[in-house]
Amino acid sequence: MAGFSNHCAQAVINHFFRNISQSSPTTLYLALCVADPTDVTATALTQEVTGAWYARQAIQFEAPSSATDVVTANTAQITYSAVTDSAVTVTHWAIYDALTNGNLLASGAFTASKVLNVDDVFVVNSGDLTLSFE
């Protein structure tokens, strides 16, 4: 399960409890992280993978399946470019509202960390990344 960022939580409070309209991002992006990005955008940006091969990838989520469903998952496989620089260990993910910089919306840990060596390709299968309100 994932944690929603301070930015996202504040947007929900403002929109639903203070009647301050919030714009939805047109595209969401999945970032790979080398450590826990926390709930704060500035910290999250320092934990993101870097390298000539790396770029955030677009991600889409499914609609809740019923009136009581509060879980969503990614709708399609996400594939990153092959690693070209040096090995990196990916432990966490983060969702942003922009391809670069932007606002952190949610983050979480992968079920297992993954060492990516040169020529390795990181893949997130459809349905593997879930977000939930509890």
mmCIF file of N, CA and C in Angstrom, residues 32 49-55 80-90 115-122:
data_model
loop_
_atom_site.group_PDB
_atom_site.id
_atom_site.type_symbol
_atom_site.label_atom_id
_atom_site.label_comp_id
_atom_site.label_asym_id
_atom_site.label_seq_id
_atom_site.Cartn_x
_atom_site.Cartn_y
_atom_site.Cartn_z
ATOM 1 N N LEU A 32 11.239 6.128 -10.031
ATOM 2 C CA LEU A 32 11.925 5.099 -9.267
ATOM 3 C C LEU A 32 12.833 5.785 -8.256
ATOM 4 N N VAL A 49 16.040 8.082 -8.720
ATOM 5 C CA VAL A 49 17.118 7.546 -9.550
ATOM 6 C C VAL A 49 17.587 8.625 -10.520
ATOM 7 N N THR A 50 18.869 8.645 -10.808
ATOM 8 C CA THR A 50 19.419 9.548 -11.823
ATOM 9 C C THR A 50 20.255 8.731 -12.793
ATOM 10 N N GLY A 51 20.431 9.240 -13.963
ATOM 11 C CA GLY A 51 21.265 8.573 -14.958
ATOM 12 C C GLY A 51 20.779 8.930 -16.346
ATOM 13 N N ALA A 52 21.664 8.802 -17.314
ATOM 14 C CA ALA A 52 21.320 9.142 -18.699
ATOM 15 C C ALA A 52 20.178 8.282 -19.225
ATOM 16 N N TRP A 53 20.034 7.084 -18.746
ATOM 17 C CA TRP A 53 19.012 6.139 -19.207
ATOM 18 C C TRP A 53 17.638 6.390 -18.599
ATOM 19 N N TYR A 54 17.608 7.121 -17.487
ATOM 20 C CA TYR A 54 16.397 7.183 -16.667
ATOM 21 C C TYR A 54 15.493 8.367 -16.987
ATOM 22 N N ALA A 55 14.200 8.098 -17.051
ATOM 23 C CA ALA A 55 13.169 9.134 -17.125
ATOM 24 C C ALA A 55 11.909 8.559 -16.490
ATOM 25 N N TYR A 80 10.903 0.755 -18.283
ATOM 26 C CA TYR A 80 11.942 1.780 -18.325
ATOM 27 C C TYR A 80 13.015 1.380 -19.329
ATOM 28 N N SER A 81 13.817 2.331 -19.747
ATOM 29 C CA SER A 81 14.943 2.043 -20.639
ATOM 30 C C SER A 81 15.982 1.205 -19.918
ATOM 31 N N ALA A 82 16.821 0.551 -20.695
ATOM 32 C CA ALA A 82 17.898 -0.247 -20.123
ATOM 33 C C ALA A 82 18.919 0.658 -19.426
ATOM 34 N N VAL A 83 19.432 0.190 -18.318
ATOM 35 C CA VAL A 83 20.446 0.928 -17.555
ATOM 36 C C VAL A 83 21.712 1.027 -18.401
ATOM 37 N N THR A 84 22.259 2.233 -18.492
ATOM 38 C CA THR A 84 23.472 2.436 -19.295
ATOM 39 C C THR A 84 24.643 2.964 -18.489
ATOM 40 N N ASP A 85 24.394 3.499 -17.327
ATOM 41 C CA ASP A 85 25.465 4.126 -16.546
ATOM 42 C C ASP A 85 26.123 3.093 -15.641
ATOM 43 N N SER A 86 25.713 3.080 -14.392
ATOM 44 C CA SER A 86 26.225 2.110 -13.427
ATOM 45 C C SER A 86 25.040 1.509 -12.684
ATOM 46 N N ALA A 87 25.307 0.436 -11.969
ATOM 47 C CA ALA A 87 24.260 -0.267 -11.240
ATOM 48 C C ALA A 87 23.585 0.662 -10.236
ATOM 49 N N VAL A 88 22.294 0.411 -10.014
ATOM 50 C CA VAL A 88 21.520 1.188 -9.055
ATOM 51 C C VAL A 88 20.537 0.229 -8.381
ATOM 52 N N THR A 89 20.269 0.455 -7.099
ATOM 53 C CA THR A 89 19.293 -0.362 -6.383
ATOM 54 C C THR A 89 18.018 0.447 -6.193
ATOM 55 N N VAL A 90 16.925 -0.051 -6.742
ATOM 56 C CA VAL A 90 15.619 0.600 -6.651
ATOM 57 C C VAL A 90 14.857 -0.028 -5.490
ATOM 58 N N VAL A 115 18.285 -4.710 -7.658
ATOM 59 C CA VAL A 115 19.543 -4.182 -8.172
ATOM 60 C C VAL A 115 19.453 -4.210 -9.693
ATOM 61 N N LEU A 116 19.629 -3.038 -10.293
ATOM 62 C CA LEU A 116 19.626 -2.925 -11.749
ATOM 63 C C LEU A 116 21.057 -2.726 -12.217
ATOM 64 N N ASN A 117 21.565 -3.693 -12.945
ATOM 65 C CA ASN A 117 22.899 -3.599 -13.514
ATOM 66 C C ASN A 117 22.807 -3.022 -14.917
ATOM 67 N N VAL A 118 23.949 -2.672 -15.494
ATOM 68 C CA VAL A 118 23.969 -2.156 -16.857
ATOM 69 C C VAL A 118 23.277 -3.165 -17.775
ATOM 70 N N ASP A 119 22.412 -2.669 -18.646
ATOM 71 C CA ASP A 119 21.596 -3.420 -19.602
ATOM 72 C C ASP A 119 20.326 -4.010 -19.005
ATOM 73 N N ASP A 120 20.125 -3.928 -17.680
ATOM 74 C CA ASP A 120 18.867 -4.388 -17.082
ATOM 75 C C ASP A 120 17.752 -3.404 -17.400
ATOM 76 N N VAL A 121 16.537 -3.924 -17.510
ATOM 77 C CA VAL A 121 15.341 -3.130 -17.774
ATOM 78 C C VAL A 121 14.385 -3.340 -16.607
ATOM 79 N N PHE A 122 13.922 -2.257 -16.007
ATOM 80 C CA PHE A 122 12.974 -2.343 -14.896
ATOM 81 C C PHE A 122 11.557 -2.304 -15.445
#
